[in-house]
Short mmCIF file of C-alpha atoms in Angstrom, two decimals:
data_model
loop_
_atom_site.label_atom_id
_atom_site.label_comp_id
_atom_site.label_asym_id
_atom_site.label_seq_id
_atom_site.Cartn_x
_atom_site.Cartn_y
_atom_site.Cartn_z
CA MET A 1 16.80 -34.50 -41.73
CA GLN A 2 16.80 -37.47 -43.97
CA ASP A 3 13.74 -40.07 -43.72
CA HIS A 4 15.41 -43.15 -43.37
CA GLY A 5 12.55 -44.95 -43.33
CA ALA A 6 11.98 -43.45 -46.65
CA TYR A 7 15.12 -43.38 -48.17
CA LEU A 8 15.56 -47.31 -47.37
CA ARG A 9 12.46 -48.31 -49.36
CA GLU A 10 12.91 -46.48 -52.07
CA ARG A 11 16.53 -48.36 -52.29
CA LEU A 12 14.44 -51.74 -51.80
CA GLU A 13 11.95 -50.76 -54.40
CA ASP A 14 14.27 -49.62 -56.88
CA LEU A 15 16.77 -53.04 -55.80
CA TYR A 16 13.73 -55.53 -56.63
CA ARG A 17 12.15 -53.54 -59.71
CA GLU A 18 15.82 -54.55 -61.08
CA ILE A 19 15.85 -58.17 -59.98
CA GLN A 20 12.08 -58.66 -61.12
CA SER A 21 13.33 -57.33 -64.75
CA SER A 22 16.61 -59.30 -64.96
CA ARG A 23 16.65 -62.45 -62.64
CA MET A 24 12.96 -62.83 -62.37
CA GLU A 25 12.20 -61.98 -66.16
CA GLY A 26 9.75 -64.98 -67.33
CA VAL A 27 9.77 -66.73 -63.96
CA PRO A 28 6.09 -68.09 -64.13
CA ILE A 29 5.40 -67.93 -60.41
CA LEU A 30 5.31 -63.59 -60.62
CA ASN A 31 1.97 -62.71 -59.63
CA PRO A 32 0.97 -59.87 -62.49
CA ALA A 33 -1.93 -57.77 -60.50
CA LEU A 34 1.14 -57.36 -58.14
CA THR A 35 3.93 -54.75 -57.71
CA VAL A 36 7.19 -54.46 -55.79
CA ALA A 37 6.41 -52.13 -53.05
CA ALA A 38 8.00 -51.72 -49.32
CA PHE A 39 5.88 -50.40 -46.01
CA GLY A 40 7.37 -49.50 -42.79
CA PHE A 41 11.36 -49.72 -42.94
CA GLU A 42 11.45 -47.69 -39.40
CA PRO A 43 14.19 -48.19 -36.71
CA PHE A 44 13.97 -51.03 -34.90
CA GLU A 45 16.74 -51.81 -32.10
CA ASP A 46 19.95 -52.44 -34.42
CA TYR A 47 18.02 -52.64 -37.37
CA HIS A 48 15.08 -51.18 -39.58
CA LEU A 49 11.83 -53.12 -39.70
CA GLY A 50 9.87 -53.31 -42.69
CA VAL A 51 7.90 -55.80 -44.97
CA LEU A 52 8.73 -55.58 -48.43
CA LEU A 53 6.21 -57.37 -51.15
CA THR A 54 7.10 -58.43 -55.15
CA PRO A 55 5.11 -60.09 -57.32
CA TRP A 56 6.47 -63.04 -56.22
CA PHE A 57 6.95 -62.86 -52.52
CA MET A 58 5.96 -60.97 -49.23
CA ASN A 59 8.47 -60.91 -46.67
CA LEU A 60 9.43 -59.50 -43.15
CA MET A 61 12.45 -57.64 -43.10
CA LEU A 62 15.11 -56.32 -41.04
CA VAL A 63 17.83 -54.18 -42.44
CA PRO A 64 21.09 -53.17 -39.91
CA GLN A 65 21.46 -49.72 -39.26
CA GLN A 66 24.94 -50.07 -39.23
CA GLN A 67 25.47 -52.10 -42.15
CA GLU A 68 29.85 -52.45 -42.03
CA HIS A 69 29.23 -53.62 -38.12
CA PHE A 70 27.08 -56.36 -38.84
CA ALA A 71 28.90 -57.36 -42.29
CA GLU A 72 32.27 -57.86 -39.12
CA THR A 73 30.19 -60.72 -37.35
CA ALA A 74 27.54 -60.93 -39.97
CA PRO A 75 26.13 -65.11 -40.46
CA LYS A 76 26.90 -66.57 -43.69
CA VAL A 77 24.26 -66.04 -46.24
CA GLY A 78 21.25 -68.65 -45.74
CA ASP A 79 22.05 -68.69 -41.66
CA LYS A 80 18.87 -68.59 -39.20
CA LEU A 81 18.69 -66.46 -36.96
CA GLN A 82 16.17 -65.50 -33.71
CA ILE A 83 15.19 -62.24 -33.32
CA ALA A 84 13.13 -61.08 -30.59
CA LEU A 85 10.32 -58.71 -31.35
CA PRO A 86 7.09 -57.27 -29.15
CA ALA A 87 4.83 -60.29 -30.65
CA GLY A 88 7.48 -63.17 -29.72
CA ARG A 89 10.87 -64.72 -31.41
CA VAL A 90 10.69 -64.83 -35.15
CA GLU A 91 13.41 -66.76 -37.40
CA PHE A 92 14.80 -64.78 -40.02
CA ILE A 93 17.52 -66.13 -42.41
CA THR A 94 20.06 -63.68 -43.47
CA GLY A 95 20.68 -62.51 -47.19
CA TYR A 96 23.02 -60.24 -49.70
CA GLU A 97 22.78 -58.35 -52.55
CA ALA A 98 25.70 -56.37 -54.05
CA GLY A 99 24.87 -52.43 -53.62
CA PHE A 100 22.65 -52.23 -50.76
CA GLY A 101 24.08 -55.22 -48.10
CA HIS A 102 23.23 -57.51 -45.45
CA SER A 103 19.31 -57.67 -44.88
CA LEU A 104 17.24 -60.81 -42.34
CA SER A 105 14.31 -62.15 -44.20
CA CYS A 106 11.05 -64.03 -42.56
CA SER A 107 8.67 -65.27 -45.41
CA LEU A 108 5.38 -64.45 -44.89
CA PHE A 109 3.78 -64.98 -48.43
CA SER A 110 5.76 -67.53 -51.32
CA PRO A 111 4.68 -67.20 -54.21
CA VAL A 112 1.66 -64.93 -53.55
CA PHE A 113 -1.25 -65.50 -55.87
CA GLU A 114 -3.51 -65.06 -53.24
CA PHE A 115 -3.92 -61.78 -53.53
CA GLU A 116 -6.17 -60.74 -56.33
CA ASP A 117 -4.63 -56.34 -56.47
CA GLN A 118 -2.08 -54.69 -54.79
CA ASP A 119 -4.42 -52.93 -52.08
CA ALA A 120 -5.64 -56.29 -50.56
CA ALA A 121 -1.55 -57.37 -50.82
CA ALA A 122 -0.63 -53.61 -48.84
CA GLU A 123 -3.33 -53.89 -46.44
CA THR A 124 -1.79 -58.12 -45.17
CA ALA A 125 1.46 -56.10 -45.70
CA LEU A 126 0.58 -53.55 -43.22
CA ALA A 127 -1.70 -55.82 -40.70
CA ALA A 128 1.29 -58.20 -40.67
CA LEU A 129 3.89 -55.00 -39.95
CA ALA A 130 1.31 -54.10 -36.68
CA GLU A 131 0.93 -57.66 -35.55
CA VAL A 132 4.41 -58.38 -35.24
CA LEU A 133 5.09 -54.69 -33.23
CA SER A 134 2.23 -55.26 -30.89
CA SER A 135 2.36 -57.37 -27.54
CA GLY A 136 0.41 -57.98 -24.27
CA ALA A 137 -2.90 -56.56 -23.62
CA GLU A 138 -3.35 -54.49 -27.25
CA ALA A 139 -2.67 -57.45 -28.98
CA GLU A 140 -5.57 -59.72 -27.31
CA ASP A 141 -7.95 -56.39 -27.80
CA GLU A 142 -7.44 -56.33 -31.39
CA ASP A 143 -7.75 -60.01 -31.81
CA ALA A 144 -10.81 -60.06 -30.17
CA ASP A 145 -12.20 -57.45 -32.33
CA MET A 146 -10.72 -58.92 -35.50
CA ARG A 147 -12.43 -62.30 -34.17
CA GLY A 148 -15.72 -60.32 -34.38
CA ILE A 149 -15.30 -59.04 -37.73
CA TRP A 150 -14.55 -62.44 -39.32
CA GLU A 151 -17.63 -63.29 -37.66
CA GLY A 152 -19.53 -60.62 -39.30
CA ARG A 153 -20.21 -58.28 -36.19
CA ALA A 154 -18.94 -54.82 -35.63
CA PRO A 155 -16.20 -54.25 -32.59
CA ARG A 156 -18.47 -53.98 -29.71
CA PRO A 157 -17.58 -50.78 -27.88
CA ASP A 158 -17.02 -50.40 -23.98
CA PRO A 159 -19.92 -50.93 -21.98
CA ASP A 160 -21.18 -48.00 -20.22
CA PRO A 161 -21.45 -49.00 -16.46
CA GLU A 162 -24.05 -46.35 -16.10
CA THR A 163 -26.77 -47.49 -18.42
CA GLU A 164 -25.25 -51.31 -18.49
CA PRO A 165 -25.46 -53.50 -15.11
CA GLU A 166 -22.96 -55.95 -14.44
CA PRO A 167 -24.15 -59.76 -15.28
CA GLY A 168 -24.69 -61.29 -12.28
CA PRO A 169 -23.19 -65.43 -12.20
CA GLU A 170 -26.30 -66.97 -12.88
CA LYS A 171 -26.20 -64.18 -15.90
CA ASP A 172 -22.37 -64.62 -17.11
CA PRO A 173 -22.81 -66.06 -21.04
CA PRO A 174 -21.39 -69.39 -21.80
CA THR A 175 -17.48 -69.69 -22.48
CA ALA A 176 -17.33 -69.37 -26.07
CA PRO A 177 -14.95 -71.67 -28.21
CA ALA A 178 -11.97 -71.04 -28.87
CA ALA A 179 -10.90 -68.87 -32.17
CA VAL A 180 -7.87 -68.51 -34.00
CA SER A 181 -6.48 -65.16 -33.61
CA ARG A 182 -5.10 -62.51 -35.50
CA ARG A 183 -1.71 -63.80 -34.69
CA ASP A 184 -2.59 -67.43 -35.42
CA PHE A 185 -3.84 -66.52 -38.53
CA LEU A 186 -0.59 -64.22 -40.05
CA ARG A 187 1.21 -67.62 -38.68
CA GLY A 188 -1.11 -70.56 -40.28
CA GLY A 189 -3.17 -68.76 -42.64
CA GLY A 190 -0.34 -68.95 -45.67
CA ALA A 191 2.59 -66.84 -42.94
CA GLY A 192 5.86 -68.15 -42.19
CA LEU A 193 6.22 -66.64 -39.28
CA LYS A 194 7.22 -68.47 -36.30
CA ALA A 195 7.03 -66.83 -33.32
CA GLU A 196 7.10 -68.05 -29.56
CA GLU A 197 4.23 -66.32 -27.90
CA GLY A 198 5.34 -64.54 -24.80
CA ALA A 199 9.02 -64.85 -25.31
#
């Protein structure tokens, strides 16, 4: 049985390598440290969801599973759609490439000069993909661990109730100031996600 995610990743990589060598040739916004790479593109409702990295952008993308059906009612190229993801509603722009079909894109980074190498960009792409697929308590736990890492602390293991007594009211630690969550970081720290919490 064919792995459709791998097939889509290969098609997108071939397409955007060709675009890089033709339409983007000589354009000064390319980051020479990066190459075209696709991440994810596994089924999500009526789409395949993934992240596409190129030397000039990083986009969250949705590719319709049924291109012919989507084309019958597809909005015009450039029109915006609100799509509900586990992390909230995200605004996508409709696109079309001859020989490939329709896709929906949400810009995460454009251009992509902040990435020093392919590994750093790939790590960010995978983190963004995991973020939009997370929700609820799972996302809150990840945010807490990520805040600790940014502050130079390793994630704290779960307390052992036999060796660590529960603090009394007089020993409760003071409330910490609000910190930027990983989700907010992905939206504000160069990311273009426009999601609504709790949607």
